[in-house]
Amino acid sequence: MGCFYSRRRVEDDIIYDMSPIRHLPVIFVNGVPGAGKQTVAQTISNITGYTMIRPGELIRAEAEKDTARGRLIADKLQAQELVPEQLTVDMIKETMLMHQDAKGFILVGFPKNHRMSYIFNRQVKWPEKVVALEVDNEVAASRLQNKLSELGRPEYEINAARQIVKEAAQKVKNVHKRFGGHVITVDSSRNPKALASALQEILSDTVEKNKKSEDSEELPVNTSAPEIVAEPPLPVPTIDTIDNEVK
């Protein structure tokens, strides 16, 4: 595959060559803690065949490494602070570049805020769809309490689930405003069969578009005469540690 990024740095940022994956579709699955992001993302993956990327898992895995980046992330998690947005996007970019044979990507619980979405849109691409999960706050809070309890989190965090969901709901709403017509709202409290059926309908155009793209790549190449094809333009560039742990 070769090296997919350059060690050259501009303002201490690694420069990645994202051109090998820019043609691949990207779907964001976003919602408050306890909204069922993992379940919905898995269902979308089953429908589309796209590769799931869980930024929360990437962050936790990186925190276990004895590297400068790993130690920085571990310190942030220990202090219950947000991991820098650029670091999160960099880990996503690395994962995408390691799966260049993917049909597409599903980013679970991404983005967390405006800055994170801006960085990704500018450095990678705009998402084809943003699946916004709609669920009653009480249902989400109950799910979050159960998850935090399973993780052995302190009692005060478990008791704060309702406030966490309430604050997250506003942040998620603000993030979705950025994507306008790309946002598709889904009721994630539906039973699995109804949810899968709704997602199948919502994603039908994306799946069909991807299928046509794959079919065109399989067409035989006409070698009788060379043809000059214009380079297509690049796409327009255009809440928190607890949530990272409950994907």
PDB file of C-alpha atoms in Angstrom:
ATOM      1  CA  MET A   1       0.000   0.000   0.000  1.00  0.00           C
ATOM      2  CA  GLY A   2       2.899   2.295   0.637  1.00  0.00           C
ATOM      3  CA  CYS A   3       3.146   5.216   2.985  1.00  0.00           C
ATOM      4  CA  PHE A   4      -0.156   7.048   3.319  1.00  0.00           C
ATOM      5  CA  TYR A   5       1.075  10.169   4.999  1.00  0.00           C
ATOM      6  CA  SER A   6       4.063  12.399   4.947  1.00  0.00           C
ATOM      7  CA  ARG A   7       6.243  13.085   7.965  1.00  0.00           C
ATOM      8  CA  ARG A   8       6.470  16.669   6.799  1.00  0.00           C
ATOM      9  CA  ARG A   9       4.727  18.861   9.336  1.00  0.00           C
ATOM     10  CA  VAL A  10       2.892  22.125   8.960  1.00  0.00           C
ATOM     11  CA  GLU A  11       2.179  23.794  12.295  1.00  0.00           C
ATOM     12  CA  ASP A  12       2.912  20.421  13.970  1.00  0.00           C
ATOM     13  CA  ASP A  13       0.158  18.601  12.017  1.00  0.00           C
ATOM     14  CA  ILE A  14       0.918  15.440  10.038  1.00  0.00           C
ATOM     15  CA  ILE A  15      -0.062  15.839   6.386  1.00  0.00           C
ATOM     16  CA  TYR A  16      -2.129  12.871   5.157  1.00  0.00           C
ATOM     17  CA  ASP A  17      -2.797  11.998   1.531  1.00  0.00           C
ATOM     18  CA  MET A  18      -6.524  11.208   1.612  1.00  0.00           C
ATOM     19  CA  SER A  19      -6.957  10.934  -2.160  1.00  0.00           C
ATOM     20  CA  PRO A  20      -7.093   7.090  -2.140  1.00  0.00           C
ATOM     21  CA  ILE A  21     -10.362   7.080  -0.165  1.00  0.00           C
ATOM     22  CA  ARG A  22     -12.082  10.342  -1.125  1.00  0.00           C
ATOM     23  CA  HIS A  23     -14.313   8.554  -3.630  1.00  0.00           C
ATOM     24  CA  LEU A  24     -15.703   6.267  -0.913  1.00  0.00           C
ATOM     25  CA  PRO A  25     -19.040   7.199   0.711  1.00  0.00           C
ATOM     26  CA  VAL A  26     -19.093   8.231   4.371  1.00  0.00           C
ATOM     27  CA  ILE A  27     -22.070   8.108   6.739  1.00  0.00           C
ATOM     28  CA  PHE A  28     -22.118   9.731  10.180  1.00  0.00           C
ATOM     29  CA  VAL A  29     -24.299   8.136  12.883  1.00  0.00           C
ATOM     30  CA  ASN A  30     -24.898  10.648  15.631  1.00  0.00           C
ATOM     31  CA  GLY A  31     -27.075  11.069  18.714  1.00  0.00           C
ATOM     32  CA  VAL A  32     -27.038  11.512  22.465  1.00  0.00           C
ATOM     33  CA  PRO A  33     -25.437   8.937  24.795  1.00  0.00           C
ATOM     34  CA  GLY A  34     -27.848   6.019  25.043  1.00  0.00           C
ATOM     35  CA  ALA A  35     -29.507   6.722  21.690  1.00  0.00           C
ATOM     36  CA  GLY A  36     -28.347   3.395  20.248  1.00  0.00           C
ATOM     37  CA  LYS A  37     -25.616   4.588  17.906  1.00  0.00           C
ATOM     38  CA  GLN A  38     -23.806   1.236  17.905  1.00  0.00           C
ATOM     39  CA  THR A  39     -26.971  -0.734  17.088  1.00  0.00           C
ATOM     40  CA  VAL A  40     -27.956   1.608  14.266  1.00  0.00           C
ATOM     41  CA  ALA A  41     -24.427   1.705  12.851  1.00  0.00           C
ATOM     42  CA  GLN A  42     -24.276  -2.110  12.814  1.00  0.00           C
ATOM     43  CA  THR A  43     -27.621  -2.258  11.013  1.00  0.00           C
ATOM     44  CA  ILE A  44     -26.383   0.242   8.412  1.00  0.00           C
ATOM     45  CA  SER A  45     -23.213  -1.810   7.980  1.00  0.00           C
ATOM     46  CA  ASN A  46     -25.304  -4.938   7.374  1.00  0.00           C
ATOM     47  CA  ILE A  47     -27.311  -3.087   4.705  1.00  0.00           C
ATOM     48  CA  THR A  48     -24.451  -1.324   2.921  1.00  0.00           C
ATOM     49  CA  GLY A  49     -21.378  -3.426   3.632  1.00  0.00           C
ATOM     50  CA  TYR A  50     -19.581  -0.290   4.783  1.00  0.00           C
ATOM     51  CA  THR A  51     -16.794  -0.486   7.366  1.00  0.00           C
ATOM     52  CA  MET A  52     -17.609   0.861  10.833  1.00  0.00           C
ATOM     53  CA  ILE A  53     -15.169   3.167  12.560  1.00  0.00           C
ATOM     54  CA  ARG A  54     -15.725   3.874  16.255  1.00  0.00           C
ATOM     55  CA  PRO A  55     -13.711   6.951  17.257  1.00  0.00           C
ATOM     56  CA  GLY A  56     -14.310   6.153  20.936  1.00  0.00           C
ATOM     57  CA  GLU A  57     -12.577   2.787  20.516  1.00  0.00           C
ATOM     58  CA  LEU A  58      -9.706   4.375  18.605  1.00  0.00           C
ATOM     59  CA  ILE A  59      -9.218   6.856  21.451  1.00  0.00           C
ATOM     60  CA  ARG A  60      -9.240   4.164  24.143  1.00  0.00           C
ATOM     61  CA  ALA A  61      -6.843   1.958  22.187  1.00  0.00           C
ATOM     62  CA  GLU A  62      -4.458   4.845  21.595  1.00  0.00           C
ATOM     63  CA  ALA A  63      -4.506   5.735  25.306  1.00  0.00           C
ATOM     64  CA  GLU A  64      -3.018   2.300  26.044  1.00  0.00           C
ATOM     65  CA  LYS A  65       0.066   2.990  23.914  1.00  0.00           C
ATOM     66  CA  ASP A  66       3.308   4.288  25.390  1.00  0.00           C
ATOM     67  CA  THR A  67       3.708   7.036  22.818  1.00  0.00           C
ATOM     68  CA  ALA A  68       3.557  10.822  23.051  1.00  0.00           C
ATOM     69  CA  ARG A  69       0.096  10.812  21.514  1.00  0.00           C
ATOM     70  CA  GLY A  70      -1.056   7.907  23.656  1.00  0.00           C
ATOM     71  CA  ARG A  71       0.129   9.529  26.871  1.00  0.00           C
ATOM     72  CA  LEU A  72      -1.506  12.836  25.950  1.00  0.00           C
ATOM     73  CA  ILE A  73      -4.837  11.097  25.311  1.00  0.00           C
ATOM     74  CA  ALA A  74      -4.544   9.054  28.518  1.00  0.00           C
ATOM     75  CA  ASP A  75      -3.972  12.239  30.505  1.00  0.00           C
ATOM     76  CA  LYS A  76      -7.026  13.858  28.906  1.00  0.00           C
ATOM     77  CA  LEU A  77      -9.220  10.858  29.702  1.00  0.00           C
ATOM     78  CA  GLN A  78      -7.913  10.697  33.265  1.00  0.00           C
ATOM     79  CA  ALA A  79      -8.779  14.365  33.728  1.00  0.00           C
ATOM     80  CA  GLN A  80     -12.177  13.789  32.025  1.00  0.00           C
ATOM     81  CA  GLU A  81     -11.296  16.340  29.378  1.00  0.00           C
ATOM     82  CA  LEU A  82     -12.040  16.256  25.674  1.00  0.00           C
ATOM     83  CA  VAL A  83      -9.374  14.795  23.415  1.00  0.00           C
ATOM     84  CA  PRO A  84      -8.191  17.455  20.897  1.00  0.00           C
ATOM     85  CA  GLU A  85     -10.389  17.333  17.812  1.00  0.00           C
ATOM     86  CA  GLN A  86      -7.444  17.127  15.419  1.00  0.00           C
ATOM     87  CA  LEU A  87      -6.086  14.025  17.166  1.00  0.00           C
ATOM     88  CA  THR A  88      -9.452  12.301  16.874  1.00  0.00           C
ATOM     89  CA  VAL A  89      -9.715  13.125  13.163  1.00  0.00           C
ATOM     90  CA  ASP A  90      -6.122  12.005  12.571  1.00  0.00           C
ATOM     91  CA  MET A  91      -6.862   8.575  14.052  1.00  0.00           C
ATOM     92  CA  ILE A  92      -9.959   8.285  11.883  1.00  0.00           C
ATOM     93  CA  LYS A  93      -7.958   9.225   8.785  1.00  0.00           C
ATOM     94  CA  GLU A  94      -5.309   6.603   9.592  1.00  0.00           C
ATOM     95  CA  THR A  95      -7.999   3.930   9.983  1.00  0.00           C
ATOM     96  CA  MET A  96      -9.685   4.897   6.718  1.00  0.00           C
ATOM     97  CA  LEU A  97      -6.381   4.755   4.862  1.00  0.00           C
ATOM     98  CA  MET A  98      -5.727   1.283   6.259  1.00  0.00           C
ATOM     99  CA  HIS A  99      -9.032   0.132   4.739  1.00  0.00           C
ATOM    100  CA  GLN A 100      -8.779   1.468   1.204  1.00  0.00           C
ATOM    101  CA  ASP A 101     -10.600  -1.631  -0.079  1.00  0.00           C
ATOM    102  CA  ALA A 102     -13.721  -0.743   1.914  1.00  0.00           C
ATOM    103  CA  LYS A 103     -17.031  -0.045   0.172  1.00  0.00           C
ATOM    104  CA  GLY A 104     -17.544   2.983   2.401  1.00  0.00           C
ATOM    105  CA  PHE A 105     -17.320   4.072   6.022  1.00  0.00           C
ATOM    106  CA  ILE A 106     -19.693   4.568   8.948  1.00  0.00           C
ATOM    107  CA  LEU A 107     -18.418   6.880  11.678  1.00  0.00           C
ATOM    108  CA  VAL A 108     -20.151   6.069  14.968  1.00  0.00           C
ATOM    109  CA  GLY A 109     -20.904   8.957  17.317  1.00  0.00           C
ATOM    110  CA  PHE A 110     -19.155  11.471  15.110  1.00  0.00           C
ATOM    111  CA  PRO A 111     -18.711  14.415  15.072  1.00  0.00           C
ATOM    112  CA  LYS A 112     -18.864  15.721  18.637  1.00  0.00           C
ATOM    113  CA  ASN A 113     -18.867  19.415  17.813  1.00  0.00           C
ATOM    114  CA  HIS A 114     -18.611  22.021  15.055  1.00  0.00           C
ATOM    115  CA  ARG A 115     -14.815  22.128  15.083  1.00  0.00           C
ATOM    116  CA  MET A 116     -14.525  18.353  14.692  1.00  0.00           C
ATOM    117  CA  SER A 117     -16.915  18.378  11.742  1.00  0.00           C
ATOM    118  CA  TYR A 118     -15.104  21.332  10.163  1.00  0.00           C
ATOM    119  CA  ILE A 119     -11.716  19.578  10.417  1.00  0.00           C
ATOM    120  CA  PHE A 120     -13.063  16.348   8.913  1.00  0.00           C
ATOM    121  CA  ASN A 121     -14.965  18.086   6.121  1.00  0.00           C
ATOM    122  CA  ARG A 122     -11.936  20.180   5.186  1.00  0.00           C
ATOM    123  CA  GLN A 123      -9.302  17.447   5.448  1.00  0.00           C
ATOM    124  CA  VAL A 124     -11.290  14.416   4.244  1.00  0.00           C
ATOM    125  CA  LYS A 125     -14.729  15.049   2.699  1.00  0.00           C
ATOM    126  CA  TRP A 126     -18.384  15.825   3.363  1.00  0.00           C
ATOM    127  CA  PRO A 127     -20.503  12.868   4.487  1.00  0.00           C
ATOM    128  CA  GLU A 128     -23.084  11.477   2.081  1.00  0.00           C
ATOM    129  CA  LYS A 129     -25.580  11.236   4.952  1.00  0.00           C
ATOM    130  CA  VAL A 130     -25.784  12.125   8.634  1.00  0.00           C
ATOM    131  CA  VAL A 131     -28.103   9.686  10.426  1.00  0.00           C
ATOM    132  CA  ALA A 132     -29.446  11.620  13.412  1.00  0.00           C
ATOM    133  CA  LEU A 133     -30.907   9.362  16.082  1.00  0.00           C
ATOM    134  CA  GLU A 134     -34.104  10.548  17.707  1.00  0.00           C
ATOM    135  CA  VAL A 135     -34.979   9.034  21.079  1.00  0.00           C
ATOM    136  CA  ASP A 136     -36.852  10.173  24.187  1.00  0.00           C
ATOM    137  CA  ASN A 137     -34.397  11.668  26.685  1.00  0.00           C
ATOM    138  CA  GLU A 138     -35.731   9.457  29.500  1.00  0.00           C
ATOM    139  CA  VAL A 139     -35.158   6.324  27.419  1.00  0.00           C
ATOM    140  CA  ALA A 140     -31.636   7.485  26.551  1.00  0.00           C
ATOM    141  CA  ALA A 141     -30.888   8.361  30.195  1.00  0.00           C
ATOM    142  CA  SER A 142     -32.060   4.940  31.357  1.00  0.00           C
ATOM    143  CA  ARG A 143     -29.868   3.205  28.768  1.00  0.00           C
ATOM    144  CA  LEU A 144     -26.920   5.371  29.760  1.00  0.00           C
ATOM    145  CA  GLN A 145     -27.398   4.599  33.460  1.00  0.00           C
ATOM    146  CA  ASN A 146     -27.371   0.874  32.714  1.00  0.00           C
ATOM    147  CA  LYS A 147     -24.238   1.178  30.593  1.00  0.00           C
ATOM    148  CA  LEU A 148     -22.366   3.279  33.138  1.00  0.00           C
ATOM    149  CA  SER A 149     -23.343   0.774  35.832  1.00  0.00           C
ATOM    150  CA  GLU A 150     -21.978  -2.089  33.702  1.00  0.00           C
ATOM    151  CA  LEU A 151     -18.735  -0.144  33.269  1.00  0.00           C
ATOM    152  CA  GLY A 152     -18.457   0.261  37.047  1.00  0.00           C
ATOM    153  CA  ARG A 153     -18.547   4.029  36.902  1.00  0.00           C
ATOM    154  CA  PRO A 154     -19.018   6.074  40.119  1.00  0.00           C
ATOM    155  CA  GLU A 155     -22.513   6.515  41.508  1.00  0.00           C
ATOM    156  CA  TYR A 156     -22.459  10.269  40.918  1.00  0.00           C
ATOM    157  CA  GLU A 157     -21.907   9.731  37.192  1.00  0.00           C
ATOM    158  CA  ILE A 158     -24.743   7.224  36.996  1.00  0.00           C
ATOM    159  CA  ASN A 159     -27.043   9.647  38.797  1.00  0.00           C
ATOM    160  CA  ALA A 160     -25.997  12.435  36.406  1.00  0.00           C
ATOM    161  CA  ALA A 161     -27.201  10.519  33.317  1.00  0.00           C
ATOM    162  CA  ARG A 162     -30.259  12.709  32.760  1.00  0.00           C
ATOM    163  CA  GLN A 163     -28.205  15.890  32.858  1.00  0.00           C
ATOM    164  CA  ILE A 164     -25.587  14.359  30.559  1.00  0.00           C
ATOM    165  CA  VAL A 165     -28.255  13.458  27.996  1.00  0.00           C
ATOM    166  CA  LYS A 166     -29.916  16.867  28.273  1.00  0.00           C
ATOM    167  CA  GLU A 167     -26.660  18.733  27.642  1.00  0.00           C
ATOM    168  CA  ALA A 168     -25.658  16.367  24.855  1.00  0.00           C
ATOM    169  CA  ALA A 169     -28.997  16.809  23.087  1.00  0.00           C
ATOM    170  CA  GLN A 170     -28.332  20.495  22.494  1.00  0.00           C
ATOM    171  CA  LYS A 171     -24.783  19.863  21.279  1.00  0.00           C
ATOM    172  CA  VAL A 172     -25.938  17.185  18.852  1.00  0.00           C
ATOM    173  CA  LYS A 173     -28.703  19.454  17.559  1.00  0.00           C
ATOM    174  CA  ASN A 174     -26.199  22.225  16.887  1.00  0.00           C
ATOM    175  CA  VAL A 175     -23.881  19.829  15.038  1.00  0.00           C
ATOM    176  CA  HIS A 176     -26.704  18.592  12.813  1.00  0.00           C
ATOM    177  CA  LYS A 177     -27.603  22.143  11.768  1.00  0.00           C
ATOM    178  CA  ARG A 178     -24.282  22.326   9.941  1.00  0.00           C
ATOM    179  CA  PHE A 179     -25.190  19.528   7.547  1.00  0.00           C
ATOM    180  CA  GLY A 180     -28.616  20.725   6.438  1.00  0.00           C
ATOM    181  CA  GLY A 181     -30.119  18.426   3.805  1.00  0.00           C
ATOM    182  CA  HIS A 182     -27.575  15.683   4.518  1.00  0.00           C
ATOM    183  CA  VAL A 183     -29.304  14.935   7.855  1.00  0.00           C
ATOM    184  CA  ILE A 184     -31.754  12.023   8.037  1.00  0.00           C
ATOM    185  CA  THR A 185     -33.655  11.661  11.326  1.00  0.00           C
ATOM    186  CA  VAL A 186     -34.336   8.122  12.563  1.00  0.00           C
ATOM    187  CA  ASP A 187     -36.405   6.990  15.553  1.00  0.00           C
ATOM    188  CA  SER A 188     -33.922   4.653  17.239  1.00  0.00           C
ATOM    189  CA  SER A 189     -36.493   3.425  19.795  1.00  0.00           C
ATOM    190  CA  ARG A 190     -38.163   1.241  17.139  1.00  0.00           C
ATOM    191  CA  ASN A 191     -37.885  -2.531  17.339  1.00  0.00           C
ATOM    192  CA  PRO A 192     -34.905  -3.942  15.376  1.00  0.00           C
ATOM    193  CA  LYS A 193     -36.995  -5.172  12.427  1.00  0.00           C
ATOM    194  CA  ALA A 194     -38.805  -1.850  11.963  1.00  0.00           C
ATOM    195  CA  LEU A 195     -35.551   0.051  12.386  1.00  0.00           C
ATOM    196  CA  ALA A 196     -33.799  -2.045   9.756  1.00  0.00           C
ATOM    197  CA  SER A 197     -36.689  -1.539   7.340  1.00  0.00           C
ATOM    198  CA  ALA A 198     -36.633   2.236   7.828  1.00  0.00           C
ATOM    199  CA  LEU A 199     -32.874   2.390   7.336  1.00  0.00           C
ATOM    200  CA  GLN A 200     -33.090   0.224   4.213  1.00  0.00           C
ATOM    201  CA  GLU A 201     -35.485   2.746   2.663  1.00  0.00           C
ATOM    202  CA  ILE A 202     -33.471   5.772   3.785  1.00  0.00           C
ATOM    203  CA  LEU A 203     -30.230   4.377   2.408  1.00  0.00           C
ATOM    204  CA  SER A 204     -31.611   2.977  -0.837  1.00  0.00           C
ATOM    205  CA  ASP A 205     -30.294   5.858  -2.948  1.00  0.00           C
ATOM    206  CA  THR A 206     -26.825   5.622  -1.381  1.00  0.00           C
ATOM    207  CA  VAL A 207     -26.686   1.854  -1.897  1.00  0.00           C
ATOM    208  CA  GLU A 208     -27.855   2.193  -5.514  1.00  0.00           C
ATOM    209  CA  LYS A 209     -25.333   4.933  -6.236  1.00  0.00           C
ATOM    210  CA  ASN A 210     -22.535   2.801  -4.754  1.00  0.00           C
ATOM    211  CA  LYS A 211     -23.648  -0.231  -6.793  1.00  0.00           C
ATOM    212  CA  LYS A 212     -23.584   1.771 -10.035  1.00  0.00           C
ATOM    213  CA  SER A 213     -20.106   3.007  -9.168  1.00  0.00           C
ATOM    214  CA  GLU A 214     -18.883  -0.563  -8.593  1.00  0.00           C
ATOM    215  CA  ASP A 215     -20.472  -1.757 -11.834  1.00  0.00           C
ATOM    216  CA  SER A 216     -18.811   1.034 -13.827  1.00  0.00           C
ATOM    217  CA  GLU A 217     -15.419   0.029 -12.435  1.00  0.00           C
ATOM    218  CA  GLU A 218     -15.961  -3.531 -13.703  1.00  0.00           C
ATOM    219  CA  LEU A 219     -16.680  -2.448 -17.307  1.00  0.00           C
ATOM    220  CA  PRO A 220     -13.944  -3.450 -19.802  1.00  0.00           C
ATOM    221  CA  VAL A 221     -11.538  -0.676 -20.677  1.00  0.00           C
ATOM    222  CA  ASN A 222     -11.455   0.420 -24.334  1.00  0.00           C
ATOM    223  CA  THR A 223      -7.796   0.302 -25.291  1.00  0.00           C
ATOM    224  CA  SER A 224      -8.249   1.055 -29.005  1.00  0.00           C
ATOM    225  CA  ALA A 225      -7.480   4.723 -28.569  1.00  0.00           C
ATOM    226  CA  PRO A 226      -6.282   6.789 -25.655  1.00  0.00           C
ATOM    227  CA  GLU A 227      -8.766   9.192 -24.157  1.00  0.00           C
ATOM    228  CA  ILE A 228      -8.000  12.269 -22.130  1.00  0.00           C
ATOM    229  CA  VAL A 229     -10.274  12.553 -19.137  1.00  0.00           C
ATOM    230  CA  ALA A 230     -10.441  15.672 -17.003  1.00  0.00           C
ATOM    231  CA  GLU A 231      -9.493  15.193 -13.384  1.00  0.00           C
ATOM    232  CA  PRO A 232     -12.688  15.416 -11.266  1.00  0.00           C
ATOM    233  CA  PRO A 233     -12.734  18.237  -8.724  1.00  0.00           C
ATOM    234  CA  LEU A 234     -12.166  17.396  -5.080  1.00  0.00           C
ATOM    235  CA  PRO A 235     -15.252  17.459  -2.840  1.00  0.00           C
ATOM    236  CA  VAL A 236     -16.105  20.864  -1.413  1.00  0.00           C
ATOM    237  CA  PRO A 237     -14.235  21.247   1.848  1.00  0.00           C
ATOM    238  CA  THR A 238     -16.372  22.716   3.608  1.00  0.00           C
ATOM    239  CA  ILE A 239     -20.504  15.419  23.567  1.00  0.00           C
ATOM    240  CA  ASP A 240     -17.207  13.951  25.622  1.00  0.00           C
ATOM    241  CA  THR A 241     -15.206  11.305  27.467  1.00  0.00           C
ATOM    242  CA  ILE A 242     -18.276   9.534  28.836  1.00  0.00           C
ATOM    243  CA  ASP A 243     -19.827   9.261  25.431  1.00  0.00           C
ATOM    244  CA  ASN A 244     -16.552   7.755  24.158  1.00  0.00           C
ATOM    245  CA  GLU A 245     -16.980   4.941  26.660  1.00  0.00           C
ATOM    246  CA  VAL A 246     -20.608   4.061  25.961  1.00  0.00           C
ATOM    247  CA  LYS A 247     -20.666   3.469  22.197  1.00  0.00           C
TER     248      LYS A 247
END
